[in-house]
PDB file of C-alpha atoms in Angstrom:
ATOM      1  CA  MET A   1     -38.633-130.418-206.471  1.00 49.00           C
ATOM      2  CA  LYS A   2     -41.212-130.070-203.863  1.00 46.00           C
ATOM      3  CA  TYR A   3     -41.642-134.051-203.733  1.00 46.00           C
ATOM      4  CA  ASN A   4     -37.867-134.552-203.307  1.00 50.00           C
ATOM      5  CA  ARG A   5     -37.922-131.915-200.264  1.00 51.00           C
ATOM      6  CA  ASN A   6     -40.631-133.818-198.613  1.00 50.00           C
ATOM      7  CA  ILE A   7     -38.723-137.112-198.987  1.00 47.00           C
ATOM      8  CA  CYS A   8     -35.655-135.367-197.675  1.00 46.00           C
ATOM      9  CA  TRP A   9     -37.473-134.226-194.343  1.00 49.00           C
ATOM     10  CA  PHE A  10     -38.858-137.569-194.051  1.00 46.00           C
ATOM     11  CA  LEU A  11     -35.503-139.561-194.031  1.00 45.00           C
ATOM     12  CA  THR A  12     -33.868-136.746-191.548  1.00 51.00           C
ATOM     13  CA  ALA A  13     -36.920-137.184-189.306  1.00 50.00           C
ATOM     14  CA  VAL A  14     -36.518-140.859-189.320  1.00 44.00           C
ATOM     15  CA  PHE A  15     -32.834-140.515-188.575  1.00 49.00           C
ATOM     16  CA  ALA A  16     -33.148-138.167-185.725  1.00 49.00           C
ATOM     17  CA  CYS A  17     -35.837-140.725-184.334  1.00 45.00           C
ATOM     18  CA  ALA A  18     -33.230-143.569-184.764  1.00 50.00           C
ATOM     19  CA  THR A  19     -30.737-141.815-183.038  1.00 52.00           C
ATOM     20  CA  LEU A  20     -32.834-140.669-179.980  1.00 45.00           C
ATOM     21  CA  LEU A  21     -34.107-144.453-179.644  1.00 48.00           C
ATOM     22  CA  MET A  22     -30.297-145.716-179.825  1.00 51.00           C
ATOM     23  CA  GLY A  23     -29.398-143.348-177.211  1.00 50.00           C
ATOM     24  CA  GLY A  24     -32.094-144.588-174.723  1.00 52.00           C
ATOM     25  CA  CYS A  25     -31.447-148.071-175.049  1.00 55.00           C
ATOM     26  CA  THR A  26     -29.390-150.090-172.847  1.00 54.00           C
ATOM     27  CA  LYS A  27     -25.969-150.846-174.529  1.00 55.00           C
ATOM     28  CA  ILE A  28     -25.554-154.374-175.547  1.00 55.00           C
ATOM     29  CA  PRO A  29     -22.194-155.915-174.505  1.00 50.00           C
ATOM     30  CA  GLN A  30     -19.847-156.632-177.221  1.00 53.00           C
ATOM     31  CA  GLU A  31     -18.675-160.233-178.015  1.00 59.00           C
ATOM     32  CA  GLY A  32     -16.245-161.587-175.630  1.00 63.00           C
ATOM     33  CA  SER A  33     -17.153-159.017-172.854  1.00 90.00           C
ATOM     34  CA  ILE A  34     -17.198-159.643-168.815  1.00 95.00           C
ATOM     35  CA  ALA A  35     -19.990-157.597-167.278  1.00 95.00           C
ATOM     36  CA  PRO A  36     -18.790-155.524-164.307  1.00 94.00           C
ATOM     37  CA  ASP A  37     -21.205-157.241-161.483  1.00 96.00           C
ATOM     38  CA  ILE A  38     -20.362-160.917-162.059  1.00 97.00           C
ATOM     39  CA  ASN A  39     -20.066-162.362-158.559  1.00 97.00           C
ATOM     40  CA  TYR A  40     -21.254-165.636-156.557  1.00 97.00           C
ATOM     41  CA  LYS A  41     -25.003-165.414-155.467  1.00 95.00           C
ATOM     42  CA  ASN A  42     -23.938-166.378-151.945  1.00 94.00           C
ATOM     43  CA  ARG A  43     -20.659-165.254-151.295  1.00 95.00           C
ATOM     44  CA  LYS A  44     -20.688-167.095-147.776  1.00 96.00           C
ATOM     45  CA  GLN A  45     -20.826-170.754-147.905  1.00 96.00           C
ATOM     46  CA  TYR A  46     -20.667-173.769-145.297  1.00 96.00           C
ATOM     47  CA  ALA A  47     -19.091-177.205-145.749  1.00 97.00           C
ATOM     48  CA  ILE A  48     -18.250-180.004-143.492  1.00 96.00           C
ATOM     49  CA  SER A  49     -15.010-181.504-143.383  1.00 97.00           C
ATOM     50  CA  GLY A  50     -14.683-184.847-144.909  1.00 96.00           C
ATOM     51  CA  LEU A  51     -17.790-184.729-146.776  1.00 95.00           C
ATOM     52  CA  GLY A  52     -18.090-184.319-150.599  1.00 95.00           C
ATOM     53  CA  GLN A  53     -19.944-181.169-151.622  1.00 95.00           C
ATOM     54  CA  ASN A  54     -20.304-178.830-154.788  1.00 96.00           C
ATOM     55  CA  ILE A  55     -21.175-175.493-153.720  1.00 95.00           C
ATOM     56  CA  GLY A  56     -21.338-171.959-155.254  1.00 94.00           C
ATOM     57  CA  ASP A  57     -23.802-170.706-157.898  1.00 96.00           C
ATOM     58  CA  PHE A  58     -22.182-168.052-160.108  1.00 97.00           C
ATOM     59  CA  ASN A  59     -24.091-164.888-161.380  1.00 97.00           C
ATOM     60  CA  ALA A  60     -22.742-164.157-164.937  1.00 96.00           C
ATOM     61  CA  SER A  61     -24.717-161.097-165.523  1.00 95.00           C
ATOM     62  CA  THR A  62     -24.550-160.037-169.173  1.00 94.00           C
ATOM     63  CA  SER A  63     -21.107-161.488-169.687  1.00 95.00           C
ATOM     64  CA  THR A  64     -20.480-163.492-172.751  1.00 94.00           C
ATOM     65  CA  LEU A  65     -20.542-166.964-172.520  1.00 94.00           C
ATOM     66  CA  PRO A  66     -18.624-169.437-172.087  1.00 95.00           C
ATOM     67  CA  LEU A  67     -16.709-168.334-169.007  1.00 97.00           C
ATOM     68  CA  LYS A  68     -13.713-170.158-167.717  1.00 97.00           C
ATOM     69  CA  PHE A  69     -12.871-170.290-163.874  1.00 98.00           C
ATOM     70  CA  GLU A  70      -9.560-170.733-161.790  1.00 98.00           C
ATOM     71  CA  ILE A  71      -8.689-170.434-158.326  1.00 97.00           C
ATOM     72  CA  VAL A  72      -5.980-168.250-158.213  1.00 97.00           C
ATOM     73  CA  ASN A  73      -5.295-168.298-154.308  1.00 96.00           C
ATOM     74  CA  ILE A  74      -6.879-169.633-150.860  1.00 96.00           C
ATOM     75  CA  ARG A  75      -6.266-167.826-147.780  1.00 94.00           C
ATOM     76  CA  GLU A  76      -6.795-168.462-144.059  1.00 92.00           C
ATOM     77  CA  PRO A  77      -7.389-165.378-141.975  1.00 86.00           C
ATOM     78  CA  ASN A  78      -5.745-166.726-139.193  1.00 82.00           C
ATOM     79  CA  GLY A  79      -2.556-167.485-141.075  1.00 79.00           C
ATOM     80  CA  LYS A  80      -3.058-171.299-140.707  1.00 82.00           C
ATOM     81  CA  THR A  81      -1.687-173.826-143.559  1.00 86.00           C
ATOM     82  CA  VAL A  82      -4.134-174.264-146.410  1.00 93.00           C
ATOM     83  CA  ALA A  83      -2.136-177.405-147.437  1.00 94.00           C
ATOM     84  CA  ALA A  84      -5.202-179.932-146.888  1.00 95.00           C
ATOM     85  CA  LEU A  85      -7.111-178.054-149.182  1.00 96.00           C
ATOM     86  CA  ASN A  86      -4.566-178.818-152.139  1.00 94.00           C
ATOM     87  CA  ASN A  87      -4.077-182.500-150.933  1.00 95.00           C
ATOM     88  CA  GLU A  88      -4.626-184.877-153.644  1.00 95.00           C
ATOM     89  CA  LEU A  89      -6.920-187.675-153.239  1.00 95.00           C
ATOM     90  CA  PRO A  90      -7.885-190.732-155.630  1.00 91.00           C
ATOM     91  CA  VAL A  91     -10.899-190.449-158.080  1.00 90.00           C
ATOM     92  CA  ILE A  92     -12.062-193.036-160.441  1.00 86.00           C
ATOM     93  CA  ARG A  93     -12.693-191.722-163.729  1.00 83.00           C
ATOM     94  CA  TYR A  94     -14.392-193.466-166.770  1.00 83.00           C
ATOM     95  CA  LYS A  95     -13.030-193.718-170.024  1.00 80.00           C
ATOM     96  CA  GLU A  96     -16.099-195.380-171.595  1.00 83.00           C
ATOM     97  CA  ALA A  97     -19.604-195.276-171.290  1.00 84.00           C
ATOM     98  CA  ILE A  98     -21.066-197.732-168.474  1.00 84.00           C
ATOM     99  CA  VAL A  99     -23.621-199.939-169.706  1.00 81.00           C
ATOM    100  CA  GLY A 100     -24.909-201.311-166.529  1.00 79.00           C
ATOM    101  CA  ASN A 101     -24.072-205.055-166.755  1.00 83.00           C
ATOM    102  CA  GLU A 102     -20.144-204.840-166.693  1.00 79.00           C
ATOM    103  CA  SER A 103     -18.453-207.047-164.224  1.00 82.00           C
ATOM    104  CA  THR A 104     -15.876-205.781-161.965  1.00 83.00           C
ATOM    105  CA  GLU A 105     -12.970-206.571-164.407  1.00 83.00           C
ATOM    106  CA  GLU A 106     -14.734-204.790-167.238  1.00 79.00           C
ATOM    107  CA  LEU A 107     -15.370-201.880-165.078  1.00 79.00           C
ATOM    108  CA  LEU A 108     -11.540-201.731-164.261  1.00 84.00           C
ATOM    109  CA  LEU A 109     -10.780-201.658-167.776  1.00 82.00           C
ATOM    110  CA  LYS A 110     -12.960-198.589-168.445  1.00 79.00           C
ATOM    111  CA  SER A 111     -11.738-196.668-165.635  1.00 85.00           C
ATOM    112  CA  ASP A 112      -8.674-194.989-164.594  1.00 88.00           C
ATOM    113  CA  THR A 113      -7.695-193.590-161.078  1.00 89.00           C
ATOM    114  CA  VAL A 114      -6.359-190.017-161.154  1.00 91.00           C
ATOM    115  CA  MET A 115      -5.030-187.794-158.376  1.00 94.00           C
ATOM    116  CA  VAL A 116      -7.333-184.491-157.861  1.00 93.00           C
ATOM    117  CA  PRO A 117      -7.066-181.879-155.246  1.00 96.00           C
ATOM    118  CA  ALA A 118      -9.122-181.996-152.345  1.00 97.00           C
ATOM    119  CA  VAL A 119     -10.734-178.553-153.402  1.00 97.00           C
ATOM    120  CA  SER A 120     -10.894-177.434-156.939  1.00 97.00           C
ATOM    121  CA  ILE A 121     -13.201-175.482-159.181  1.00 97.00           C
ATOM    122  CA  ASN A 122     -15.136-176.772-162.164  1.00 97.00           C
ATOM    123  CA  GLU A 123     -13.855-174.521-164.898  1.00 97.00           C
ATOM    124  CA  HIS A 124     -17.123-174.369-166.847  1.00 97.00           C
ATOM    125  CA  THR A 125     -19.665-173.643-164.218  1.00 97.00           C
ATOM    126  CA  GLY A 126     -17.416-171.871-161.387  1.00 97.00           C
ATOM    127  CA  LYS A 127     -18.615-174.483-158.722  1.00 97.00           C
ATOM    128  CA  LEU A 128     -16.100-175.429-155.746  1.00 97.00           C
ATOM    129  CA  GLU A 129     -15.844-179.339-155.989  1.00 97.00           C
ATOM    130  CA  ILE A 130     -14.917-180.772-152.444  1.00 97.00           C
ATOM    131  CA  LEU A 131     -14.054-184.358-152.529  1.00 97.00           C
ATOM    132  CA  GLU A 132     -14.938-186.834-149.873  1.00 95.00           C
ATOM    133  CA  GLY A 133     -12.394-188.100-147.692  1.00 94.00           C
ATOM    134  CA  ASN A 134     -10.659-184.488-147.400  1.00 96.00           C
ATOM    135  CA  LEU A 135      -9.077-183.782-143.881  1.00 95.00           C
ATOM    136  CA  ILE A 136      -9.643-179.994-144.245  1.00 95.00           C
ATOM    137  CA  PRO A 137      -9.458-178.597-140.872  1.00 93.00           C
ATOM    138  CA  ALA A 138     -12.439-176.381-139.399  1.00 93.00           C
ATOM    139  CA  GLY A 139     -11.810-172.750-140.274  1.00 94.00           C
ATOM    140  CA  GLU A 140     -12.893-170.042-142.728  1.00 95.00           C
ATOM    141  CA  TYR A 141     -10.995-170.129-146.099  1.00 97.00           C
ATOM    142  CA  HIS A 142     -11.081-167.315-148.636  1.00 96.00           C
ATOM    143  CA  PHE A 143     -10.723-168.221-152.386  1.00 97.00           C
ATOM    144  CA  ASP A 144      -9.760-165.654-154.970  1.00 97.00           C
ATOM    145  CA  ILE A 145     -11.149-166.772-158.211  1.00 98.00           C
ATOM    146  CA  GLN A 146     -10.161-165.651-161.916  1.00 98.00           C
ATOM    147  CA  VAL A 147     -13.056-165.405-164.526  1.00 98.00           C
ATOM    148  CA  SER A 148     -11.981-165.272-168.042  1.00 97.00           C
ATOM    149  CA  ASN A 149     -13.681-165.480-171.747  1.00 95.00           C
ATOM    150  CA  LEU A 150     -12.545-164.145-175.003  1.00 91.00           C
ATOM    151  CA  SER A 151     -12.150-160.517-174.108  1.00 91.00           C
ATOM    152  CA  GLY A 152      -9.892-161.274-171.178  1.00 92.00           C
ATOM    153  CA  SER A 153      -9.954-161.851-167.540  1.00 95.00           C
ATOM    154  CA  LYS A 154     -11.110-160.661-164.347  1.00 97.00           C
ATOM    155  CA  LEU A 155      -9.939-161.392-160.742  1.00 98.00           C
ATOM    156  CA  LEU A 156     -12.445-161.727-158.018  1.00 98.00           C
ATOM    157  CA  THR A 157     -10.711-161.233-154.701  1.00 96.00           C
ATOM    158  CA  ASP A 158     -12.635-163.237-151.825  1.00 95.00           C
ATOM    159  CA  ALA A 159     -15.080-164.250-154.515  1.00 97.00           C
ATOM    160  CA  LEU A 160     -15.995-167.201-152.124  1.00 97.00           C
ATOM    161  CA  VAL A 161     -15.562-167.379-148.187  1.00 97.00           C
ATOM    162  CA  VAL A 162     -16.087-171.256-147.051  1.00 97.00           C
ATOM    163  CA  GLU A 163     -16.554-171.872-143.523  1.00 97.00           C
ATOM    164  CA  PHE A 164     -15.708-175.677-142.534  1.00 96.00           C
ATOM    165  CA  LYS A 165     -17.090-177.273-139.733  1.00 96.00           C
ATOM    166  CA  GLU A 166     -16.125-180.985-138.643  1.00 95.00           C
ATOM    167  CA  PHE A 167     -19.478-181.896-137.255  1.00 96.00           C
ATOM    168  CA  ASP A 168     -22.981-180.458-137.045  1.00 96.00           C
ATOM    169  CA  VAL A 169     -26.393-181.169-135.597  1.00 96.00           C
ATOM    170  CA  THR A 170     -28.693-180.404-138.396  1.00 94.00           C
ATOM    171  CA  GLU A 171     -32.234-181.467-137.007  1.00 94.00           C
ATOM    172  CA  TRP A 172     -33.454-182.788-134.006  1.00 96.00           C
ATOM    173  CA  SER A 173     -37.004-183.611-132.543  1.00 95.00           C
ATOM    174  CA  SER A 174     -38.959-181.375-130.562  1.00 94.00           C
ATOM    175  CA  GLY A 175     -39.422-184.072-127.813  1.00 92.00           C
ATOM    176  CA  MET A 176     -35.723-183.650-126.862  1.00 96.00           C
ATOM    177  CA  ALA A 177     -34.984-181.476-123.803  1.00 95.00           C
ATOM    178  CA  LYS A 178     -32.464-179.630-125.933  1.00 95.00           C
ATOM    179  CA  GLN A 179     -30.124-179.934-129.113  1.00 97.00           C
ATOM    180  CA  PRO A 180     -27.875-182.777-129.027  1.00 97.00           C
ATOM    181  CA  GLU A 181     -24.078-181.843-128.608  1.00 97.00           C
ATOM    182  CA  ILE A 182     -21.259-183.495-130.360  1.00 97.00           C
ATOM    183  CA  GLU A 183     -17.619-183.462-128.844  1.00 97.00           C
ATOM    184  CA  ARG A 184     -14.633-184.633-130.553  1.00 97.00           C
ATOM    185  CA  VAL A 185     -12.527-186.280-128.052  1.00 97.00           C
ATOM    186  CA  GLY A 186      -9.505-187.989-129.642  1.00 96.00           C
ATOM    187  CA  ASP A 187      -8.098-188.968-133.002  1.00 94.00           C
ATOM    188  CA  ALA A 188      -8.668-192.632-132.540  1.00 92.00           C
ATOM    189  CA  PRO A 189     -10.438-195.218-132.383  1.00 95.00           C
ATOM    190  CA  ASN A 190     -12.930-194.558-134.884  1.00 96.00           C
ATOM    191  CA  GLN A 191     -15.982-194.615-132.667  1.00 96.00           C
ATOM    192  CA  ILE A 192     -19.050-192.653-131.295  1.00 96.00           C
ATOM    193  CA  ARG A 193     -20.232-192.895-127.873  1.00 96.00           C
ATOM    194  CA  PHE A 194     -23.815-191.982-127.352  1.00 95.00           C
ATOM    195  CA  VAL A 195     -24.608-190.563-123.773  1.00 96.00           C
ATOM    196  CA  GLY A 196     -28.183-190.378-122.798  1.00 95.00           C
ATOM    197  CA  TYR A 197     -29.328-187.932-120.209  1.00 95.00           C
ATOM    198  CA  LEU A 198     -32.824-187.978-118.624  1.00 93.00           C
ATOM    199  CA  ASP A 199     -33.542-184.776-116.709  1.00 91.00           C
ATOM    200  CA  ASP A 200     -30.069-183.859-116.982  1.00 91.00           C
ATOM    201  CA  GLN A 201     -28.704-187.119-115.371  1.00 92.00           C
ATOM    202  CA  PRO A 202     -26.736-189.302-117.234  1.00 93.00           C
ATOM    203  CA  LEU A 203     -27.865-192.594-118.167  1.00 93.00           C
ATOM    204  CA  SER A 204     -25.829-195.944-118.611  1.00 94.00           C
ATOM    205  CA  GLY A 205     -25.727-197.505-122.064  1.00 94.00           C
ATOM    206  CA  ASP A 206     -28.371-200.103-121.454  1.00 93.00           C
ATOM    207  CA  PHE A 207     -31.010-197.125-120.968  1.00 95.00           C
ATOM    208  CA  ILE A 208     -30.536-195.910-124.411  1.00 93.00           C
ATOM    209  CA  ASP A 209     -31.082-197.785-127.502  1.00 90.00           C
ATOM    210  CA  PHE A 210     -30.979-197.150-131.278  1.00 84.00           C
ATOM    211  CA  THR A 211     -34.264-198.605-133.056  1.00 66.00           C
ATOM    212  CA  LYS A 212     -35.960-198.179-136.514  1.00 54.00           C
ATOM    213  CA  ASN A 213     -33.022-200.059-138.653  1.00 62.00           C
ATOM    214  CA  ARG A 214     -30.178-199.204-136.225  1.00 58.00           C
ATOM    215  CA  SER A 215     -27.696-199.170-139.459  1.00 55.00           C
ATOM    216  CA  ALA A 216     -29.865-196.796-141.471  1.00 65.00           C
ATOM    217  CA  GLY A 217     -28.731-193.733-139.713  1.00 71.00           C
ATOM    218  CA  PHE A 218     -24.962-193.326-138.834  1.00 85.00           C
ATOM    219  CA  LYS A 219     -23.831-196.757-140.437  1.00 83.00           C
ATOM    220  CA  GLY A 220     -21.986-198.023-137.297  1.00 88.00           C
ATOM    221  CA  THR A 221     -21.383-201.465-135.665  1.00 90.00           C
ATOM    222  CA  PHE A 222     -22.810-201.962-132.204  1.00 91.00           C
ATOM    223  CA  VAL A 223     -19.686-202.336-129.795  1.00 94.00           C
ATOM    224  CA  ASN A 224     -20.882-202.245-126.034  1.00 94.00           C
ATOM    225  CA  ASP A 225     -23.342-200.788-123.465  1.00 95.00           C
ATOM    226  CA  THR A 226     -21.093-199.227-120.870  1.00 96.00           C
ATOM    227  CA  ASP A 227     -21.627-197.422-117.715  1.00 95.00           C
ATOM    228  CA  ASP A 228     -21.182-194.015-119.623  1.00 93.00           C
ATOM    229  CA  GLY A 229     -23.044-194.657-122.801  1.00 95.00           C
ATOM    230  CA  GLU A 230     -23.887-196.920-125.701  1.00 94.00           C
ATOM    231  CA  ILE A 231     -20.469-197.155-128.046  1.00 95.00           C
ATOM    232  CA  TRP A 232     -20.493-197.770-131.896  1.00 94.00           C
ATOM    233  CA  SER A 233     -17.705-198.258-134.217  1.00 94.00           C
ATOM    234  CA  VAL A 234     -18.072-196.117-137.067  1.00 93.00           C
ATOM    235  CA  LYS A 235     -16.814-195.711-140.757  1.00 90.00           C
ATOM    236  CA  PHE A 236     -16.492-192.090-141.186  1.00 92.00           C
ATOM    237  CA  PRO A 237     -17.704-189.612-142.956  1.00 93.00           C
ATOM    238  CA  VAL A 238     -21.202-190.039-141.022  1.00 93.00           C
ATOM    239  CA  LYS A 239     -23.859-188.458-143.674  1.00 91.00           C
ATOM    240  CA  GLU A 240     -26.777-186.723-142.707  1.00 88.00           C
ATOM    241  CA  SER A 241     -29.706-189.114-142.013  1.00 81.00           C
ATOM    242  CA  ASP A 242     -32.295-189.872-139.747  1.00 83.00           C
ATOM    243  CA  THR A 243     -31.044-191.445-136.332  1.00 89.00           C
ATOM    244  CA  TYR A 244     -33.631-192.873-133.791  1.00 88.00           C
ATOM    245  CA  CYS A 245     -32.678-193.417-130.242  1.00 91.00           C
ATOM    246  CA  THR A 246     -34.950-194.898-127.237  1.00 92.00           C
ATOM    247  CA  TRP A 247     -34.976-193.810-123.946  1.00 92.00           C
ATOM    248  CA  LYS A 248     -35.857-196.341-121.093  1.00 93.00           C
ATOM    249  CA  ILE A 249     -37.670-194.554-118.453  1.00 92.00           C
ATOM    250  CA  VAL A 250     -38.217-196.181-115.035  1.00 90.00           C
ATOM    251  CA  GLU A 251     -40.758-194.805-112.580  1.00 89.00           C
ATOM    252  CA  MET A 252     -42.096-195.859-109.490  1.00 84.00           C
ATOM    253  CA  VAL A 253     -45.825-195.628-109.309  1.00 87.00           C
ATOM    254  CA  ASN A 254     -47.381-196.589-106.076  1.00 87.00           C
ATOM    255  CA  GLY A 255     -44.638-198.455-104.877  1.00 85.00           C
ATOM    256  CA  VAL A 256     -44.520-200.449-108.225  1.00 90.00           C
ATOM    257  CA  GLU A 257     -41.748-199.945-110.732  1.00 89.00           C
ATOM    258  CA  GLU A 258     -43.073-199.317-113.856  1.00 92.00           C
ATOM    259  CA  VAL A 259     -40.852-199.314-117.378  1.00 93.00           C
ATOM    260  CA  SER A 260     -41.889-197.193-120.418  1.00 94.00           C
ATOM    261  CA  TYR A 261     -39.988-196.235-123.692  1.00 93.00           C
ATOM    262  CA  GLU A 262     -39.966-192.859-125.632  1.00 92.00           C
ATOM    263  CA  SER A 263     -38.165-192.626-129.134  1.00 91.00           C
ATOM    264  CA  PHE A 264     -36.999-189.514-130.806  1.00 92.00           C
ATOM    265  CA  ASN A 265     -34.910-188.818-133.934  1.00 90.00           C
ATOM    266  CA  PHE A 266     -32.272-186.468-134.901  1.00 93.00           C
ATOM    267  CA  LYS A 267     -30.108-185.835-137.875  1.00 93.00           C
ATOM    268  CA  PHE A 268     -26.145-185.113-137.732  1.00 95.00           C
ATOM    269  CA  VAL A 269     -22.984-185.376-139.642  1.00 95.00           C
ATOM    270  CA  ILE A 270     -19.362-185.906-138.591  1.00 96.00           C
ATOM    271  CA  GLY A 271     -16.893-185.523-141.377  1.00 95.00           C
ATOM    272  CA  LEU A 272     -13.508-186.288-139.823  1.00 96.00           C
ATOM    273  CA  PRO A 273     -12.336-189.826-138.514  1.00 95.00           C
ATOM    274  CA  GLY A 274     -11.956-190.097-134.806  1.00 96.00           C
ATOM    275  CA  SER A 275     -13.373-190.669-131.470  1.00 97.00           C
ATOM    276  CA  TYR A 276     -16.638-188.472-130.455  1.00 97.00           C
ATOM    277  CA  VAL A 277     -19.042-188.156-127.964  1.00 97.00           C
ATOM    278  CA  VAL A 278     -22.781-187.414-128.900  1.00 97.00           C
ATOM    279  CA  ARG A 279     -25.040-186.276-125.841  1.00 97.00           C
ATOM    280  CA  LEU A 280     -28.708-186.497-126.179  1.00 96.00           C
ATOM    281  CA  TYR A 281     -31.158-184.979-123.912  1.00 96.00           C
ATOM    282  CA  LYS A 282     -34.688-186.033-122.782  1.00 93.00           C
TER     283      LYS A 282
END
């Protein structure tokens, strides 16, 4: 009987310890649960109109995977239309694997052209997929996104806030007097006029020039040197890449004209077709 009582006390002690341990541990989510703290790691995002981008890293926390994502609503705080975000653009989808040695005709047989909204969401990752060639006006857009799994769904209001800009200067040489400036001056023609300034004085087009493989930067076609700048015809969008500009500097030294050249680089992006002026300062 004494032996049996010892066994009973031992089992009682083990059960009590197990109960305490279970009470002190973090509760493991049930199958199909959505964690209360799901969100996007960076709620505010930036995009360039006209360029293709994938943005938005989602924090699933302890949610049970897989998750499914859906855009429920898009709003513009100033009441502007969001139609440009829903406009559909043609996208090539491949039905078969690409080997690499296909002819143009064979690639056509392996592909379909489908119409896809300018902005959509990857239903598996939650990333916003913005198509190149979109015509989204500059502005701030708020996205309400629904997240669901086996247990149900949760609506995240203002899950992402995306600010679109039509152009941006992302980098410029320290040798420049100040940051280059971009101004949109018309819907047509699809050109960029580069204006060079030396000591705040505007230069004619033949006093600035683009070097270091002129076409590798903004991928334009030279048009003309004019009194108010160098003009290039451009196929938009202009994607970020190094662009080098050379200033022709003429100085009088002891009554003799001396000519020198200084080159500096900058990086810029322009998304929407149109006519632009890019001002560069030395």
